[in-house]
Every structure is written in C-alpha cells, then in structure tokens.
Coordinates of C-alpha atoms in Angstrom, one line a residue:
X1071 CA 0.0 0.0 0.0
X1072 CA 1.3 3.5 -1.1
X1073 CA 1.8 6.3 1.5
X1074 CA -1.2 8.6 2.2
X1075 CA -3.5 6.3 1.2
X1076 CA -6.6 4.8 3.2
X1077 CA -7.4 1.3 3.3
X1078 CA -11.3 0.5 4.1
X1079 CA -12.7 -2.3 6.4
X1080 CA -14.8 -4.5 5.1
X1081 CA -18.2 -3.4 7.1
X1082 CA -18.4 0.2 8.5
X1083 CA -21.1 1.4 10.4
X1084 CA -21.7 5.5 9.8
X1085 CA -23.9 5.6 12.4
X1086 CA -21.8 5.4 15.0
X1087 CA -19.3 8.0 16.3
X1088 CA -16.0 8.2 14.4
X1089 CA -12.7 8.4 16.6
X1090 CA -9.2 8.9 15.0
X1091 CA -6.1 7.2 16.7
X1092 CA -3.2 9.1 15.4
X1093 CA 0.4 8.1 16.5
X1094 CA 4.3 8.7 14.9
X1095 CA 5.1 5.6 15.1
X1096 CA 4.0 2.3 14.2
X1097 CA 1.1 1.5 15.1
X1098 CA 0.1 -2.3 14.5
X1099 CA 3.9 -3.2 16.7
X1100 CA 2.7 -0.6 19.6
X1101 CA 1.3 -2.8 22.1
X1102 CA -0.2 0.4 24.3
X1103 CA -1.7 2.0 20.8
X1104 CA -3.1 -1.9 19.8
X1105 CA -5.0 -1.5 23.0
X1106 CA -6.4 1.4 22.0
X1107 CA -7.5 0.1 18.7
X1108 CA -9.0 -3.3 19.6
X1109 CA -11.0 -1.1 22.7
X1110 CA -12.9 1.2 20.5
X1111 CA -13.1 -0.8 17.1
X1112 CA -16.6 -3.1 18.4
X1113 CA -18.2 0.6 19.4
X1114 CA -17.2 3.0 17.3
X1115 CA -15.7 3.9 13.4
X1116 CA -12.2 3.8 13.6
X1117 CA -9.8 5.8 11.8
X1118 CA -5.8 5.1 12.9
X1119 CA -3.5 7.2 11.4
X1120 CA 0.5 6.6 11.5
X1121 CA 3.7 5.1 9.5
X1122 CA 3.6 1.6 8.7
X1123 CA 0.7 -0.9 7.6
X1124 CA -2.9 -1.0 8.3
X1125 CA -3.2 -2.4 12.3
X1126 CA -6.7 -4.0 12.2
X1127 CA -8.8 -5.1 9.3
X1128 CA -12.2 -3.1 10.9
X1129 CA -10.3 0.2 10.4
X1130 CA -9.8 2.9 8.0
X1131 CA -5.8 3.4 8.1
X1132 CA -4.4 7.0 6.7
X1133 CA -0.8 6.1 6.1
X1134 CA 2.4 8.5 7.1
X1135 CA 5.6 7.9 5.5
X1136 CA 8.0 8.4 8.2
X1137 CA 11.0 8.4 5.6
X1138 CA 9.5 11.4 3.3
X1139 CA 11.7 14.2 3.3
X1140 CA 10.4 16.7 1.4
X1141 CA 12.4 19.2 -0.5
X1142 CA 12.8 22.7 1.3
X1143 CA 14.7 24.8 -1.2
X1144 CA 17.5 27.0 0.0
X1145 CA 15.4 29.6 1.5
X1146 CA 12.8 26.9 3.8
X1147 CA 16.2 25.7 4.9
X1148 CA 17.3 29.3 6.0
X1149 CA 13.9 29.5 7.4
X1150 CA 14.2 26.3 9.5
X1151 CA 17.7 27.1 10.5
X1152 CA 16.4 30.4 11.8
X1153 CA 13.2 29.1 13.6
X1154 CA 15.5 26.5 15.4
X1155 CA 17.9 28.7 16.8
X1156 CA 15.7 31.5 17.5
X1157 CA 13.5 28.6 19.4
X1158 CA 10.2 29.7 16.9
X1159 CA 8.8 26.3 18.2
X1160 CA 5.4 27.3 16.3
X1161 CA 7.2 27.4 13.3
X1162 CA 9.3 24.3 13.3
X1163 CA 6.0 22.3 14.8
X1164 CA 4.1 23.2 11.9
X1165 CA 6.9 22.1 9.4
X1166 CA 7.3 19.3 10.4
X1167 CA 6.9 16.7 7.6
X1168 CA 5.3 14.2 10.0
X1169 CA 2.9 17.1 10.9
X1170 CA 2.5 18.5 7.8
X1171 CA 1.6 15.0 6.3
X1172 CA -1.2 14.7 8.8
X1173 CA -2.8 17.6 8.1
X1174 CA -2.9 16.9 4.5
X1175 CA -4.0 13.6 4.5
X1176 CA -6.7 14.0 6.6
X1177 CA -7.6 17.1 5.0
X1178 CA -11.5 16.7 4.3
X1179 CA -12.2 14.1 7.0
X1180 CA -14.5 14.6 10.8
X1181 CA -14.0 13.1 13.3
X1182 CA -16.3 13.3 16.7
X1183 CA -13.0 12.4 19.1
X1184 CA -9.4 11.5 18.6
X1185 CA -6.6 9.9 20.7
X1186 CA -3.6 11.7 20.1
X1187 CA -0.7 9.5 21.2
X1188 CA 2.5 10.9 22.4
X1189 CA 3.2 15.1 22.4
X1190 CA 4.3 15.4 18.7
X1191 CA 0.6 14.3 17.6
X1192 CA -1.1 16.6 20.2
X1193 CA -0.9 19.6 17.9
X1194 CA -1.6 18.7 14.8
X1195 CA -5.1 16.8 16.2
X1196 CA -6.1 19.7 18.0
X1197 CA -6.3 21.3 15.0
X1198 CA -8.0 18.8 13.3
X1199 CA -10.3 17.8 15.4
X1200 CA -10.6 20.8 17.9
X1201 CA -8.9 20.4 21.4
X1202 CA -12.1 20.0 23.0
X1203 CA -12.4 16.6 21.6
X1204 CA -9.1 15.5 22.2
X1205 CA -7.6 13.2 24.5
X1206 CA -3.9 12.7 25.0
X1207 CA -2.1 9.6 25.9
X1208 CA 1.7 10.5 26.6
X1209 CA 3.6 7.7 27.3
X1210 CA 6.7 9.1 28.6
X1211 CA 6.7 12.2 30.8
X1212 CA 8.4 14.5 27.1
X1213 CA 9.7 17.2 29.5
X1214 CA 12.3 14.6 31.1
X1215 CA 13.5 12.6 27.6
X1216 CA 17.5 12.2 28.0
X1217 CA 19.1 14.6 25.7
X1218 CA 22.6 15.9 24.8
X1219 CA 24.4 18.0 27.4
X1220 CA 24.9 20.8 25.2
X1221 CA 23.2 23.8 23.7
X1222 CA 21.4 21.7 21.2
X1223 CA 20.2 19.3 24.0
X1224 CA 18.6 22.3 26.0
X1225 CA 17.2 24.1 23.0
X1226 CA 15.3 20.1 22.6
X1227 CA 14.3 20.1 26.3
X1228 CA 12.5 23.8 26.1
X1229 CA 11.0 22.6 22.8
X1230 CA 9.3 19.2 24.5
X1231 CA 8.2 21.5 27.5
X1232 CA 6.6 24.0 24.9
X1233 CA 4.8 21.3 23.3
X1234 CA 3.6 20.2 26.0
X1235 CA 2.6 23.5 27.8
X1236 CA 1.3 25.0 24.4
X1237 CA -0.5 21.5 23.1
X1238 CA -0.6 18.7 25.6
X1239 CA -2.7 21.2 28.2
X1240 CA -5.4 22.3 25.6
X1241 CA -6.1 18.9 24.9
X1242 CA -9.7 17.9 27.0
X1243 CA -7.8 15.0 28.6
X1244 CA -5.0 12.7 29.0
X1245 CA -3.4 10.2 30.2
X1246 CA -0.1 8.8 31.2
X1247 CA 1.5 5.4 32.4
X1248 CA 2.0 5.4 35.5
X1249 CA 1.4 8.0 38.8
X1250 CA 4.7 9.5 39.3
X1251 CA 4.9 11.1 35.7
X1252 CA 1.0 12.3 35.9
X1253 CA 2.5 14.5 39.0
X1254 CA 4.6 15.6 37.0
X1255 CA 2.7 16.5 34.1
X1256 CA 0.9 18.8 36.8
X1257 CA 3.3 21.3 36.3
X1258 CA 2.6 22.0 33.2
X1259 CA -1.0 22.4 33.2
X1260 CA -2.1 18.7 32.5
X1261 CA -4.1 16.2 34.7
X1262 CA -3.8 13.1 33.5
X1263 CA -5.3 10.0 34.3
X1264 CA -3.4 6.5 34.3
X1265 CA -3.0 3.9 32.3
X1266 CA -0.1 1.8 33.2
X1267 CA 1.4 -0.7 30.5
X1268 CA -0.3 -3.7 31.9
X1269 CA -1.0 -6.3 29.1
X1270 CA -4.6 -8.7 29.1
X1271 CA -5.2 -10.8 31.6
X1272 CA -4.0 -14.7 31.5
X1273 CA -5.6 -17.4 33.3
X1274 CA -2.1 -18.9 34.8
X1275 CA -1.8 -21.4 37.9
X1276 CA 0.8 -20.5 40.5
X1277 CA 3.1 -22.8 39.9
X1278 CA 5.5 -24.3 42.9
X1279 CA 8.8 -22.5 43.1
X1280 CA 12.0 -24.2 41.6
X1281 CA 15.3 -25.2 43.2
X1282 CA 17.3 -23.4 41.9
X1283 CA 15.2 -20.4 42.0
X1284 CA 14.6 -19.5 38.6
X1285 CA 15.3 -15.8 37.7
X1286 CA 14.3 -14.3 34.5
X1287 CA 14.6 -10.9 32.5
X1288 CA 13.0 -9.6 29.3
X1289 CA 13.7 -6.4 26.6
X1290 CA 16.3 -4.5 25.2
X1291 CA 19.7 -4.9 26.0
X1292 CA 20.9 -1.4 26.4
X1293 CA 23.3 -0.9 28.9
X1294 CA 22.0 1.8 30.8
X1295 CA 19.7 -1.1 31.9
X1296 CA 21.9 -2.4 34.6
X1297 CA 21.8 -5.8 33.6
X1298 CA 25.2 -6.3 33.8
X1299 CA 25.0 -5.8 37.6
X1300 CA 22.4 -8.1 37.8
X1301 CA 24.0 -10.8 35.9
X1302 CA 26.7 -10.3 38.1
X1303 CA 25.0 -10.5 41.2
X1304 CA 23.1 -13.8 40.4
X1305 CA 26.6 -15.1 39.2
X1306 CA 28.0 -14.3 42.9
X1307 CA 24.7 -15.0 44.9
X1308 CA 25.5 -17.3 47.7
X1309 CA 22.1 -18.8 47.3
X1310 CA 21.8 -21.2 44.1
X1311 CA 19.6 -19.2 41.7
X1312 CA 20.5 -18.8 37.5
X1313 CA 19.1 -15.9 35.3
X1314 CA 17.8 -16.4 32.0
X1315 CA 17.1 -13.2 29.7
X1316 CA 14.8 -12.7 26.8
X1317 CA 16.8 -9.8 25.1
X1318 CA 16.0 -8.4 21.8
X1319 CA 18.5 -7.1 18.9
X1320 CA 17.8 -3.2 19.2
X1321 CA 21.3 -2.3 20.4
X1322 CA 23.6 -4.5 18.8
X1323 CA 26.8 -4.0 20.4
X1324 CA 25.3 -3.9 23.4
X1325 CA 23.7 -7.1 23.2
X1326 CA 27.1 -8.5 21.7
X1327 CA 28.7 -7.2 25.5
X1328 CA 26.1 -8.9 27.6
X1329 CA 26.3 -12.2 25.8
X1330 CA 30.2 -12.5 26.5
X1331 CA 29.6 -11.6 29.8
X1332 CA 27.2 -14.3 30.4
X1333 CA 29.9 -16.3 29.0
X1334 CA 32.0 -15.2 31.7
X1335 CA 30.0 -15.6 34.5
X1336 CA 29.4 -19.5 33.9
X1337 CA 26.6 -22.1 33.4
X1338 CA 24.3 -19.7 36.0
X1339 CA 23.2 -16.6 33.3
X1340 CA 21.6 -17.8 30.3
X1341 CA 21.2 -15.7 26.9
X1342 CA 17.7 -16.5 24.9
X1343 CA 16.1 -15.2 21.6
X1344 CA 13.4 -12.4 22.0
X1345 CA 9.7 -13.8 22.2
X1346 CA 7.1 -11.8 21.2
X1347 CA 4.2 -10.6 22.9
X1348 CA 1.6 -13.2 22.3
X1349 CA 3.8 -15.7 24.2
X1350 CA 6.2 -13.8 26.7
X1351 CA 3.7 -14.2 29.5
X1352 CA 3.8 -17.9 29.1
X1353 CA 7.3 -18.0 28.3
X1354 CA 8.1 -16.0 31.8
X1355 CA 5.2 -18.5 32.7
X1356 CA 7.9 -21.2 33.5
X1357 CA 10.1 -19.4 36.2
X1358 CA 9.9 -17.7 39.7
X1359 CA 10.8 -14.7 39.7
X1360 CA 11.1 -11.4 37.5
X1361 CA 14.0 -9.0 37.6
X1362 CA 14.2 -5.4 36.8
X1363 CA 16.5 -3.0 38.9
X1364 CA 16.4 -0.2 36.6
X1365 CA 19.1 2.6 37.4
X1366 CA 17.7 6.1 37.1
X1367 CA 20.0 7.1 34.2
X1368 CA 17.0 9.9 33.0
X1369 CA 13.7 11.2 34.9
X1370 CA 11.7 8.9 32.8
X1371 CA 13.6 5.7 34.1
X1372 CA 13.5 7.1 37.6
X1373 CA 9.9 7.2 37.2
X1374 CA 9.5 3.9 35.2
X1375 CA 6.8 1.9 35.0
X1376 CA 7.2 -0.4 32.4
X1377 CA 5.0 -3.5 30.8
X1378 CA 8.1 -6.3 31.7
X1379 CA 6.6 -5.2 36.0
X1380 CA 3.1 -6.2 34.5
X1381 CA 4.4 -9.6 32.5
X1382 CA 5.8 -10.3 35.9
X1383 CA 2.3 -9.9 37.1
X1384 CA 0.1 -12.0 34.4
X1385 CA 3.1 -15.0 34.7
X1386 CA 2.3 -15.3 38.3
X1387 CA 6.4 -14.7 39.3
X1388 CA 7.8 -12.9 42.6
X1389 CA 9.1 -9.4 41.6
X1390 CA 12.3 -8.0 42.2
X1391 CA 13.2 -4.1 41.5
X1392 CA 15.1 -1.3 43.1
X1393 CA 14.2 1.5 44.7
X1394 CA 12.5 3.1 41.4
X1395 CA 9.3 5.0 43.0
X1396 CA 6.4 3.4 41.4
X1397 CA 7.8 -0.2 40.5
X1398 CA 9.2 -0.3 44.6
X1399 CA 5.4 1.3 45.5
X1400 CA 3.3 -1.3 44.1
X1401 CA 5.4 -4.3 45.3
X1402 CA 5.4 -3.1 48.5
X1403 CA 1.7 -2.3 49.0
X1404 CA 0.8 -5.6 47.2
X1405 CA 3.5 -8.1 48.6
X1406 CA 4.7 -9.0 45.4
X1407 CA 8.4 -9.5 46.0
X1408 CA 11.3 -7.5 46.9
X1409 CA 12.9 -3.7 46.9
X1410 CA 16.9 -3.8 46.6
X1411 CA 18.1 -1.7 48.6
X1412 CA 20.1 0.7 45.7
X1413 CA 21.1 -0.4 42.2
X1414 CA 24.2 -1.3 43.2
X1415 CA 25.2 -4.6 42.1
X1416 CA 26.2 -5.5 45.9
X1417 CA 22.1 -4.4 47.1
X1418 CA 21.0 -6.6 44.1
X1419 CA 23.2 -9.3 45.5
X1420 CA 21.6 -8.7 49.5
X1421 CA 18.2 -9.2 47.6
X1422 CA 18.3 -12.0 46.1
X1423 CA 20.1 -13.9 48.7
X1424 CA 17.6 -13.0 51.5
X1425 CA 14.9 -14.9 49.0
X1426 CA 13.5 -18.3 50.5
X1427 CA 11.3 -20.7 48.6
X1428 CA 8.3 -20.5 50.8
X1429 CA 9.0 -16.3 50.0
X1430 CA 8.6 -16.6 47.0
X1431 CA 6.0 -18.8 46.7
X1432 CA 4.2 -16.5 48.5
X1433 CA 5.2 -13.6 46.4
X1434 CA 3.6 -15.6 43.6
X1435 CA 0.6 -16.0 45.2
X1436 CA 0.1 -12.5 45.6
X1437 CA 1.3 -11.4 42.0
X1438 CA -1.8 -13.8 41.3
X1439 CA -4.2 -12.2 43.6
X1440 CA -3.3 -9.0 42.0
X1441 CA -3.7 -10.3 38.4
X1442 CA -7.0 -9.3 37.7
X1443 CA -6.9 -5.4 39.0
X1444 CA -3.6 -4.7 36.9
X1445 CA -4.7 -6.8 33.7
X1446 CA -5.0 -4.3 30.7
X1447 CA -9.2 -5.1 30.7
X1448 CA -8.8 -2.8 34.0
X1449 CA -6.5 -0.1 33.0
X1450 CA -8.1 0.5 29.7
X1451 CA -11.6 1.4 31.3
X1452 CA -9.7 5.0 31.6
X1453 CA -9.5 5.3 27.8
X1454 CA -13.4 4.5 27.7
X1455 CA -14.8 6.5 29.4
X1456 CA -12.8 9.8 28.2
X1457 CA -13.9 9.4 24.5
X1458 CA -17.3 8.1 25.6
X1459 CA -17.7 11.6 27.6
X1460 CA -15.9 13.3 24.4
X1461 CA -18.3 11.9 21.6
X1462 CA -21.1 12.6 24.2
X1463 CA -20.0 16.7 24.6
X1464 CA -21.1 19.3 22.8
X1465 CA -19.2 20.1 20.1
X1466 CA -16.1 22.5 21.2
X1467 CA -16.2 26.3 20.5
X1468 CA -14.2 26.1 17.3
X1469 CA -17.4 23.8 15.5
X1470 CA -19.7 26.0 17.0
X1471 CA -18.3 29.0 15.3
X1472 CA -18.1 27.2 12.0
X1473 CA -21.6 26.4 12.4
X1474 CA -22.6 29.7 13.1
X1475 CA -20.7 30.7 9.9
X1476 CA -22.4 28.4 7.7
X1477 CA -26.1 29.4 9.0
X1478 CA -25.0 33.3 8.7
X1479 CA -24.0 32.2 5.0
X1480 CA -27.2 30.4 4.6
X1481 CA -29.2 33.4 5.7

C-alpha cells in the first residue's frame, strides 16, 4: 500500500461515532496504541493514522511515510535554521513533515474524538479535530527525555516543555503510564489519568517455586539497563539461583557485551532469543521470579513503570526491583516480592540472597491475587470512558463558530 492512502474495512457502520487514533510511530507493533485500537473498534468507526501498515482489518488506516523528506529549497532551509535557533517552536512544529503529512491527508475528513498518542501528535489533532475533543495519551513524561548535554540538547528540552505546555494542556484529557509522571505533568497544566502498560489478563496457575530459584529478565539490552550488575549479582549470589534473559537485537553491540559476559559468569546466566508478545507471558510463565532493577539514568527511568513489571504480574512470578518510585510502591503495597536496597550490584546481591522458597512462593501467590486489577481489561476502562464523555460533549467552541458561519452564510 502506497503512502497517504486509506485502506477501508470490510463493514463500517456511519452511524456510530468516528474516533481517530493518530500516533508517529508504528502503530500495529505498539502494544499500548493496539489497546487502544481493539477497545474502540466493536463501538465506534475507527480511523488510525500513522507510518507503517494497516493495524486491524475493521479500520480505515491514513498512512504516514516516516521516511518522506520533502524538498525545502534553500530559502525553507534558512527559514528552518532560523526558527530552530531563534526557538520559533510554532514554526518548526508546523513544518514538520510528520505534521504536515497529517494535516494533508486527513484534510477533508470529521472526526467526533481522537486519541492523540504521544506530544508530537497533540498539535496537529487539535487542529483537526478541535482540542475539545481530544484526548492525549503521553507515554513518557516528554519534558524529562534524555538529551545531549549541550546547547542543542537544552534548546530540545525547552521545545518538548513547549509542546507540552502549548499542546498537551489544551487537549480535554490525558493520560499517562503510570502515577509519578501524571505528577509531574501537573506542572505543566495537565491532569492526566493512568494507564499503566499492563498487558490482558491470562488465566495462569501459580506454579511451585523451583530449586534453583529461577530468575528471569525480558527487553532491550541497552546498557544503561543495569543488567550487567544483575547478571553479576546472580553469578556471585550465595544462594543457588541462575538468570535467563529474553533480550532483543535493538542495540547490537550492546547485546554483543552482555552475551560475552554471560559467557564469563558461567553455566548460572543464560542468553535466549526475544519472544514476542503473544507468548512472553507464558514463556516468563515457567520461572519464579522477575527481575528489573532499573538505574535512574534519565527522569523517565527514575519514574518507570514499564510493561516487563506487568508480564511479571500476568506470569504469576515474585518481583524484584530497586528502589524506582512506582515499581518499589506497588510491590510493596501488594506483597509481590522485593525492593533492593540501591542499584548497586552489591544491594542486588543482598536481595536476592535474602529470598527463600516458601518467599517466593508467597510472592507468587500475591502477583496472582493482583492479576486481575492490573490486567490491561482494567486499565483500559480510563481510555473509555474519556472518549465516551468526548463523543457525548457538545461540540467544542471552534465547530460551533463554524456552524454559526455556515447558518450566517445560509441566511
């Protein structure tokens, strides 16, 4: 299928309300926007909107080419040069080609609501659709994205703030992922609901612990992740435990360090093949607990709450984290494992050795009595009801003055 264009779904109701989902990236491998998607596809007519191919047959799909770069002349480039360093944030929003293709291709089209995902998107839908019936899921907290420590860096940090301040805020709601970053979004105007990362619910047993106790890891290698400490640590545990990890290929060399490290450490750390989605909970299904001591390398890590905390969850395992604010919250308050005491490869270490079998077979036990409240059928609900009390408003002040227009013409 060719960029910009729009591929049908075989049975469309025009009755019913019609709700754009418009993210930058791609939307069919987005597991939070997929959510999104297969919630209001049985209630309303979809429209999705992003790079990369149709994500559901019972939607219309606007294609963006994320690759498109078109041609700027010598005086747009002046312009843009300009605009950037004299931080004319309106301008370079509005030209961007991500942006601009969104506008164009959408040209002509209504919507009653929209989900805008992510702070790039907010804009462009607001205009669109009219604030007032946009809702805005940011799944980072933008403000706090790791950047350069230079002047170019700092110039990218008071550009996310000023979309956010200038965008995200009009929009007539949001969410976020997780507690911590919705205080934080405070700041700058927004009060967002939450929905955390959490992905459907599985009917799992709690299966007896192991001996060895069986640690396992999932996601991107990067090393930023601490996962070298925690390989580390499990090699030198007193306690007989091994560690098995589910790493993808994003971050090549990186991955390339960890698996001679394994190497290294001996028979205890195991290297696996990604899995994908539709089986990781299984796959994580056949060990006892889930690791994730995430240093706070930027604000969003420090305030991580990621979906590997949920698979955790779903596969019934015993959780262990560090002292990251919301991951450390929620295992405390619902007695699903344990908080090291820093990030330090020695705390990781203290953890794990202080585990017993009969702990974590506890701690499984309460990962499954918590199943059901942080499944992704719960945490979605938030997403309902805000375009159900969108498509259910009246229209913002923006359609009303274009309907005033037309009946002044008419007259």
């Amino acid at each position: 299928m060719s960029a910009g264009t729009a591929t049908e779904p075989a049975v469309a109701s025009r009755r019913r309300p019609r709700v754009l989902i418009l993210s930058y990236e791609d939307i069919s491998v987005d597991p939070r926007v997929m959510k999104q998607v297969r919630l209001l596809t049985p209630q309303y007519e979809v429209t999705t909107c992003g790079p990369g191919p149709q994500p559901h047959p019972d939607v219309v799909h606007v294609e963006l080419d994320a690759e498109t770069v078109r041609p700027r002349g010598r005086v747009g480039h002046l312009l843009d040069d300009i605009a950037r360093e004299r931080e004319w944030f309106s301008w370079t929003y509005r030209h961007g080609e991500l942006v601009q293709q969104t506008a164009e291709r959408l040209e002509g089209r209504s919507f009653d609501a929209a989900i805008a995902n992510d702070a790039g998107t907010v804009g462009v839908a607001n205009r669109i659709v009219g604030a007032r019936r946009v809702h805005a899921d940011l799944h980072e907290f933008f403000p706090g994205l790791p950047v350069a420590d230079n002047a170019s860096g700092r110039r990218q940090v008071r550009y996310w703030k000023w979309l956010t301040r200038v965008h995200a805020a009009k929009a007539r709601s949001s969410t976020t992922v997780g507690w911590e970053i919705a205080k934080r979004y405070r700041e700058f105007g927004l009060n967002p609901g939450v929905v955390t990362n959490a992905p459907p619910y599985r009917e799992l047993d709690v299966a007896p612990t192991s001996r060895p106790i069986r640690i396992v890891h999932s996601g991107n290698p990067f090393r930023e992740r601490g996962l070298a400490e925690i390989m580390r640590a499990v090699a030198a545990v007193p306690a007989e435990m091994t560690l098995d990890l589910y790493l993808t290929h994003n971050g090549t060399a990186d991955r390339a360090y960890l698996v001679d490290l394994a190497e290294s450490l001996g028979q205890r750390i195991s290297i696996h093949e990604p899995v994908s989605q539709a089986v990781l909970v299984e796959t994580l299904h056949q060990y006892d607990v889930g690791i994730h001591v995430l240093p706070p390398t930027s604000e969003n890590n420090a305030l991580a709450l990621p979906n590997k905390f949920f698979d955790f969850v779903q596969a019934r395992l015993a959780v262990v984290v560090g002292p990251s604010a919301e991951m450390a919250r929620l295992v405390r308050e619902r007695g699903l494992g344990v908080v090291t005491g820093s990030f330090e490869e020695s705390a990781i270490v203290d953890a794990l050795d202080s585990l017993t079998v009969d702990q974590v077979d506890a701690f499984k036990s309460a990962s499954d009595s918590a199943a059901v409240e942080l499944a992704a059928e719960t945490q979605v609900a938030v997403w309902d009801e805000a375009i159900r009390s969108i498509v259910g408003s009246e229209p913002d002040d923006r359609s009303r003055r274009r309907s005033v227009r037309r009946r002044g013409a008419a007259r």
